[in-house]
Coordinates of C-alpha atoms in Angstrom, one line a residue:
X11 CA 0.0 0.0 0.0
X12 CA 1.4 3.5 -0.7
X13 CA 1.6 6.0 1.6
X14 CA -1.4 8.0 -0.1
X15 CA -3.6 4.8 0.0
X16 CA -2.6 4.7 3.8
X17 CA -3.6 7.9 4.5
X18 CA -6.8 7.5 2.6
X19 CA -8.0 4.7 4.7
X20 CA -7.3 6.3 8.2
X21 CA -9.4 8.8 6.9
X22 CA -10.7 11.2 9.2
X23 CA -9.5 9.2 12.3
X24 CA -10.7 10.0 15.7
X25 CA -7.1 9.6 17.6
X26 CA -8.9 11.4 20.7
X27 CA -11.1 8.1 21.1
X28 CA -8.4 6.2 21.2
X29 CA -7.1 7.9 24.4
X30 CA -10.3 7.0 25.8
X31 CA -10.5 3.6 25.3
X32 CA -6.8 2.1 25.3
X33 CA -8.5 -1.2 24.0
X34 CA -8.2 0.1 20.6
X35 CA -5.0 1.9 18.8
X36 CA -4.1 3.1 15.2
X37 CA -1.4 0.0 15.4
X38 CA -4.8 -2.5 16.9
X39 CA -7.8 -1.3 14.3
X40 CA -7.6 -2.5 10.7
X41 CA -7.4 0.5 8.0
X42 CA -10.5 1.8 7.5
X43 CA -12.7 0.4 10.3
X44 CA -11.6 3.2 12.4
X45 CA -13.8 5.6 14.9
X46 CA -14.0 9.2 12.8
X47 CA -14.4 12.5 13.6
X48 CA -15.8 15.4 11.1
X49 CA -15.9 18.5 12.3
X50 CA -16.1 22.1 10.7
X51 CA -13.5 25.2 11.7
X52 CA -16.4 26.8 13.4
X53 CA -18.9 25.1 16.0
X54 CA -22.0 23.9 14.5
X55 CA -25.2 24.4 15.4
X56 CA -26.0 20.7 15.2
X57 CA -23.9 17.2 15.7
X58 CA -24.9 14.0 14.7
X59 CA -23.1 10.6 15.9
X60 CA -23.6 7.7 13.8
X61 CA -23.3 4.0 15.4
X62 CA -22.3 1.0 13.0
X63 CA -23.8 -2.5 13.3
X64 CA -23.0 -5.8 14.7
X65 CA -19.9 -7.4 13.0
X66 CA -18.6 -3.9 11.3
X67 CA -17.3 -0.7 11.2
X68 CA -18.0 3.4 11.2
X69 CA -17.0 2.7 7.4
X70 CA -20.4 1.5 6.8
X71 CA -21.8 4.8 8.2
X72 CA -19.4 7.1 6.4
X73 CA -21.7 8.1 2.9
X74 CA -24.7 9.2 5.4
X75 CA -21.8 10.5 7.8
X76 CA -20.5 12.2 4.4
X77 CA -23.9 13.8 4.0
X78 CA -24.7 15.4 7.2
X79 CA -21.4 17.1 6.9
X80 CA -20.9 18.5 3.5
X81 CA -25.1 18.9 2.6
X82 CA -26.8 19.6 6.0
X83 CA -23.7 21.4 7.8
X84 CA -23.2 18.6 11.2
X85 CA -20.3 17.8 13.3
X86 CA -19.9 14.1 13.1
X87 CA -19.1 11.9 14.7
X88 CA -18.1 7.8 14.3
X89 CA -17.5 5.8 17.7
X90 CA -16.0 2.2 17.1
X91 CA -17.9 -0.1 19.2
X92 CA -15.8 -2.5 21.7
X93 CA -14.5 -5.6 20.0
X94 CA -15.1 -4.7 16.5
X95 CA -12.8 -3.7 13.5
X96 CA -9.6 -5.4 15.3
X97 CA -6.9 -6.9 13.2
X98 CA -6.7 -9.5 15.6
X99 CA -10.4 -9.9 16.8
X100 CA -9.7 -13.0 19.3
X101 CA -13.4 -13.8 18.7
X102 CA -14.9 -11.0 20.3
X103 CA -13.9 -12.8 23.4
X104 CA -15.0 -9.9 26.5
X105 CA -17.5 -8.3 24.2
X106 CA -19.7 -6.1 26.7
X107 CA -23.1 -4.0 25.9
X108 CA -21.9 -2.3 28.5
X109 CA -18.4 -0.5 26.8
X110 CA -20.7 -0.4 23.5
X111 CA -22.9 1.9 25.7
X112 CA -19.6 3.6 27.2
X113 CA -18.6 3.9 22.9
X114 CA -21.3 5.8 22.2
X115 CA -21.9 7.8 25.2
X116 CA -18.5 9.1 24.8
X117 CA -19.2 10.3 21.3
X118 CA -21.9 11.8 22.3
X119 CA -20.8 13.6 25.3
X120 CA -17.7 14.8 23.0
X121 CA -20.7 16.0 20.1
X122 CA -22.7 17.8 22.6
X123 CA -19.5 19.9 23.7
X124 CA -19.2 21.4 20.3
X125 CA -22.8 21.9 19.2
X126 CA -26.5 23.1 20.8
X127 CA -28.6 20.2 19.2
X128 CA -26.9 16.7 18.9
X129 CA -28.9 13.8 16.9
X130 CA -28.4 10.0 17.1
X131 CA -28.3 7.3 14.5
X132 CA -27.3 3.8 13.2
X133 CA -27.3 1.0 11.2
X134 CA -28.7 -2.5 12.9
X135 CA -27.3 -3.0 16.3
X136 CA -26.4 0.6 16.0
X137 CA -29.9 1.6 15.7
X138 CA -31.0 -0.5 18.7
X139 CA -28.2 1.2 20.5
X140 CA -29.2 4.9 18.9
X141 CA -32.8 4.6 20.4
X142 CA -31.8 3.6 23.9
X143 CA -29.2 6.8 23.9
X144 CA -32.0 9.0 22.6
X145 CA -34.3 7.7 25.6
X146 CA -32.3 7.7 28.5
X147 CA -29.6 10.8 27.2
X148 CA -31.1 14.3 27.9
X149 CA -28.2 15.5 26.4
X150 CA -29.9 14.1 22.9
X151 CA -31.9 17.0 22.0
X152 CA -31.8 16.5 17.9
X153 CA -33.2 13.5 16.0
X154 CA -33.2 9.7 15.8
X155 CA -32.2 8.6 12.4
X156 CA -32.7 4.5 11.9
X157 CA -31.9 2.3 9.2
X158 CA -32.3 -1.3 9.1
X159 CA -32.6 -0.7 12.8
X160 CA -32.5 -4.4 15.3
X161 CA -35.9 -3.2 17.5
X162 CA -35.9 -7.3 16.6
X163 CA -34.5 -10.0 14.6
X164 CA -36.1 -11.7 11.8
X165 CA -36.1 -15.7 12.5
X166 CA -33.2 -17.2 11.8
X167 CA -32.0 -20.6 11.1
X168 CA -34.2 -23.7 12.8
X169 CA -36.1 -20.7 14.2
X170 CA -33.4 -19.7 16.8
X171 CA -33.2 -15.7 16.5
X172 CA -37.1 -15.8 16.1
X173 CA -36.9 -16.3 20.0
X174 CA -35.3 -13.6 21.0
X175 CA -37.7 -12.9 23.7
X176 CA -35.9 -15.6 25.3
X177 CA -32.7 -13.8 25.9
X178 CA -31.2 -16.9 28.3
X179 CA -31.4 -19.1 25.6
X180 CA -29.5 -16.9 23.0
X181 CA -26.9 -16.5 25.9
X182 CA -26.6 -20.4 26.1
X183 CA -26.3 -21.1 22.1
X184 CA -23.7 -18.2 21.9
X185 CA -21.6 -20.6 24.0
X186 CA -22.2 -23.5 22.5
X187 CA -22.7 -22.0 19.0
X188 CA -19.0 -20.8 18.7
X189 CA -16.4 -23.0 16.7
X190 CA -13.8 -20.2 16.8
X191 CA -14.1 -19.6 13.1
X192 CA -11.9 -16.9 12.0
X193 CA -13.0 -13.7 12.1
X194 CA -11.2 -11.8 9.3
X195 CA -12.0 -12.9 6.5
X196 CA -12.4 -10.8 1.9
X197 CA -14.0 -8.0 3.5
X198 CA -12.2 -5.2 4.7
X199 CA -14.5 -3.5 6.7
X200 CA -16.2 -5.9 8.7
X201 CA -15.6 -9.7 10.4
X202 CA -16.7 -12.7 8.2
X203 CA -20.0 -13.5 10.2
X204 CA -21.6 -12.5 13.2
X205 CA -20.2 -13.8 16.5
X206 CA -22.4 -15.4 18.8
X207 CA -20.8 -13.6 22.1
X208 CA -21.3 -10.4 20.0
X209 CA -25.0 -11.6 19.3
X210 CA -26.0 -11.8 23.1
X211 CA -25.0 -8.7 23.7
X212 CA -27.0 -7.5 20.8
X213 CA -30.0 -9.9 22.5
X214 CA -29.6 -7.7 25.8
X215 CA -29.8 -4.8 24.0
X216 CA -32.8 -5.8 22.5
X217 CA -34.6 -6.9 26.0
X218 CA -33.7 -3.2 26.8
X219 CA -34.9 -1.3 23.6
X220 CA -38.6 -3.4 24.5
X221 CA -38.9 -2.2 27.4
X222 CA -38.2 1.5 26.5
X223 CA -40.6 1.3 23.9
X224 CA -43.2 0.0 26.4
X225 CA -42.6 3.3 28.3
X226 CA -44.7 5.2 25.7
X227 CA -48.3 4.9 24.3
X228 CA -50.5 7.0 22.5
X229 CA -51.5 9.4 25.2
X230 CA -47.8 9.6 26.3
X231 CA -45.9 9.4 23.2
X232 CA -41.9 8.9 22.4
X233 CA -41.1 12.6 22.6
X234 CA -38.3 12.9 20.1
X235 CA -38.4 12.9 16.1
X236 CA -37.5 9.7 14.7
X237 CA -36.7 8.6 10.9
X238 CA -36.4 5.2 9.8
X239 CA -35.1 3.3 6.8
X240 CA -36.0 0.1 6.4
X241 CA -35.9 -2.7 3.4
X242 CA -38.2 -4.9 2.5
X243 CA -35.6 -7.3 1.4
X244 CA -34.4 -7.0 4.5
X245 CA -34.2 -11.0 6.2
X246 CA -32.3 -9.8 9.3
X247 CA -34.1 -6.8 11.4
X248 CA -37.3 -7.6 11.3
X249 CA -39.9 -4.5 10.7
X250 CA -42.0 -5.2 13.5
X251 CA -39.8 -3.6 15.8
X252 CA -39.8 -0.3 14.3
X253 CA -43.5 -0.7 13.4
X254 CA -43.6 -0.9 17.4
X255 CA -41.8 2.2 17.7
X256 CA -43.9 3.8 15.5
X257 CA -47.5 3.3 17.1
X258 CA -45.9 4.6 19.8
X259 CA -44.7 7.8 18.6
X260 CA -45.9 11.3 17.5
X261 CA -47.2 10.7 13.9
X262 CA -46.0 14.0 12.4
X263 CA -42.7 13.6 13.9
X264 CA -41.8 10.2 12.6
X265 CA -40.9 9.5 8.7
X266 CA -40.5 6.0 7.5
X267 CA -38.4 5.3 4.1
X268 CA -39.4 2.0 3.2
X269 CA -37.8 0.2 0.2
X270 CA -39.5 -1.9 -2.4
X271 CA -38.3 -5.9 -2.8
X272 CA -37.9 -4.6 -6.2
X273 CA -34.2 -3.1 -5.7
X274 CA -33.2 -6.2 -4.0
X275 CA -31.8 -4.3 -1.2
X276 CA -30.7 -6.8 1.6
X277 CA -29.6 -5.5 5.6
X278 CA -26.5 -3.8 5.7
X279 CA -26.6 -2.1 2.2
X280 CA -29.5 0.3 3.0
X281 CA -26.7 2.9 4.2
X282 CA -23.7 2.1 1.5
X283 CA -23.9 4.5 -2.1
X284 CA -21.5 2.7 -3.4
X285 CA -20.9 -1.3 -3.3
X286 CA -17.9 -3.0 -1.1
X287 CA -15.2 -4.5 -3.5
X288 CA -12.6 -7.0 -2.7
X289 CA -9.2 -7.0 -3.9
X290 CA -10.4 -9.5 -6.4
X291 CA -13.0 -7.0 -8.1
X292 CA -16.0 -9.3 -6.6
X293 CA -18.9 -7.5 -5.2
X294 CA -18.9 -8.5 -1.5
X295 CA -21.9 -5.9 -0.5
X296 CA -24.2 -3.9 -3.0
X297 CA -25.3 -0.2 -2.8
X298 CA -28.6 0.9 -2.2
X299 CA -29.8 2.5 -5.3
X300 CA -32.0 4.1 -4.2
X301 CA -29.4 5.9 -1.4
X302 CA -30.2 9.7 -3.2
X303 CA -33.3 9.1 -2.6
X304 CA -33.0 8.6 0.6
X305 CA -30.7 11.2 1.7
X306 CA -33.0 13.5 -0.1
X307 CA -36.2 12.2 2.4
X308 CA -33.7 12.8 5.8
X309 CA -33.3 16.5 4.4
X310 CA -36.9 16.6 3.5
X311 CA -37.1 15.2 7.1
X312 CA -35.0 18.0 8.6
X313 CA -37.4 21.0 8.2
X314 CA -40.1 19.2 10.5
X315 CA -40.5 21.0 13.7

């Protein structure tokens, strides 16, 4: 790699974060799957941090990251969640919900020193993780933005993540579901599969996010404004979940982007514009095509009060 390809792939990287969490280290994180910062000369108005998914990286959030920065004038800000984008991953061995909530509280402690109004958003886990910020952080004053957000899991093989309500048994098969596979595999920006240790966190998580939800109801609504991306096509994060959200929320305030089956787009790719390569050339994750589109529905989304 030369040294302009280097720098391009530690693009924007937030070297503050790693003084916070000495888990993590340029030398540790694998190029490109760093935490990032964007911030403009002058203090923004608004600040937005952005929360990837289970199994990747703040790479996957960088075009929407890209976005609120150039086009709607945010601070931005990346947090890399504990265990992921390691060269060596060790299995997520350790993996805690809890440091994932330390991750992001951080970034948003660190957006809401620079800016009035900061908003929250994410991809998957990221979402789920998002929403329980924006409930129990008063220092989230700006929007929720949620795209293929994990409210809840679409059933999985023999039915197991279809039970997710029964968050002891998903702790049990994590154990006994692990063969140590290796993490790293074509993709740069994200492991090979899922872990299970990394999916009971995520099944935590979730027990959390269903009981925030059942805070709220229709005379006492989820306060904050909330937009969500979801796909059709989507066979992980199951649309319940956010339809749950939704009945719960102030109508006006909360704007759903749902894509067609006909675009094919499947979970992760709802935020990418363009698709993930590998060395080889091969396609490893497509873009959402219909991502303009989208970005053009979250600015349309912006001038609601």
């Amino acid at each position: 790699m030369s040294s302009q390809q280097g720098a391009a792939a530690r693009e924007n990287e937030w070297l503050g974060y790693y003084d916070r969490f000495g888990y993590f280290s340029p030398e540790a994180v694998r190029d490109g799957c760093q935490p990032r910062i964007m911030e403009h000369p002058e203090p923004p108005k608004k600040a937005i941090v952005l929360v990837h998914g289970l199994s990747d990286s703040p790479w996957f959030m960088t075009a929407i990251g890209d976005y609120f920065f150039k086009r709607l004038g945010y601070n931005v800000y990346m947090p890399l969640l504990h265990c992921h984008g390691l060269k060596e991953p060790n299995g997520m061995e350790g993996v805690e919900l809890e440091e994932w909530k330390s991750n992001v509280s951080f970034a948003v402690n660190t957006a809401a020193s620079k800016a009035g109004e900061v908003s929250i958003g994410g991809l998957s886990t990221g979402g789920a993780l998002g929403l329980y910020m924006a409930a129990i952080n008063p220092k989230i004053r700006g929007a929720l933005y949620l795209f293929s957000a994990a409210l809840d899991l679409a059933g999985g093989p023999f039915g197991l993540f279809g039970e997710l309500k029964e968050k002891l048994l998903l702790t049990f098969l994590a154990d006994l579901l692990d063969f140590n596979s290796p993490l790293i595999g074509d993709n740069p920006y994200r492991y090979s599969f899922v872990d299970m240790d990394g999916a009971a966190q995520l099944a935590r998580l979730i027990k959390e996010t269903d009981t925030i939800i059942d805070l709220f109801d229709q005379r006492f609504p989820f306060p904050g404004k909330v937009f969500a991306a979801h796909s059709k096509c989507d066979t992980t994060a199951d649309i319940a979940g956010i339809e749950a959200l939704q009945k719960v929320s102030v109508p006006e305030r909360f704007k759903r982007f749902d894509i067609d089956e006909d675009p094919g787009v499947p979970h992760a790719s709802v935020v990418l514009e363009q698709p993930i390569v590998g060395n080889d050339g091969k396609e490893l994750e497509p873009r959402n095509p219909v991502f303009p589109e989208m970005m053009q529905a979250i600015a349309a989304f912006e001038t609601i009060g």
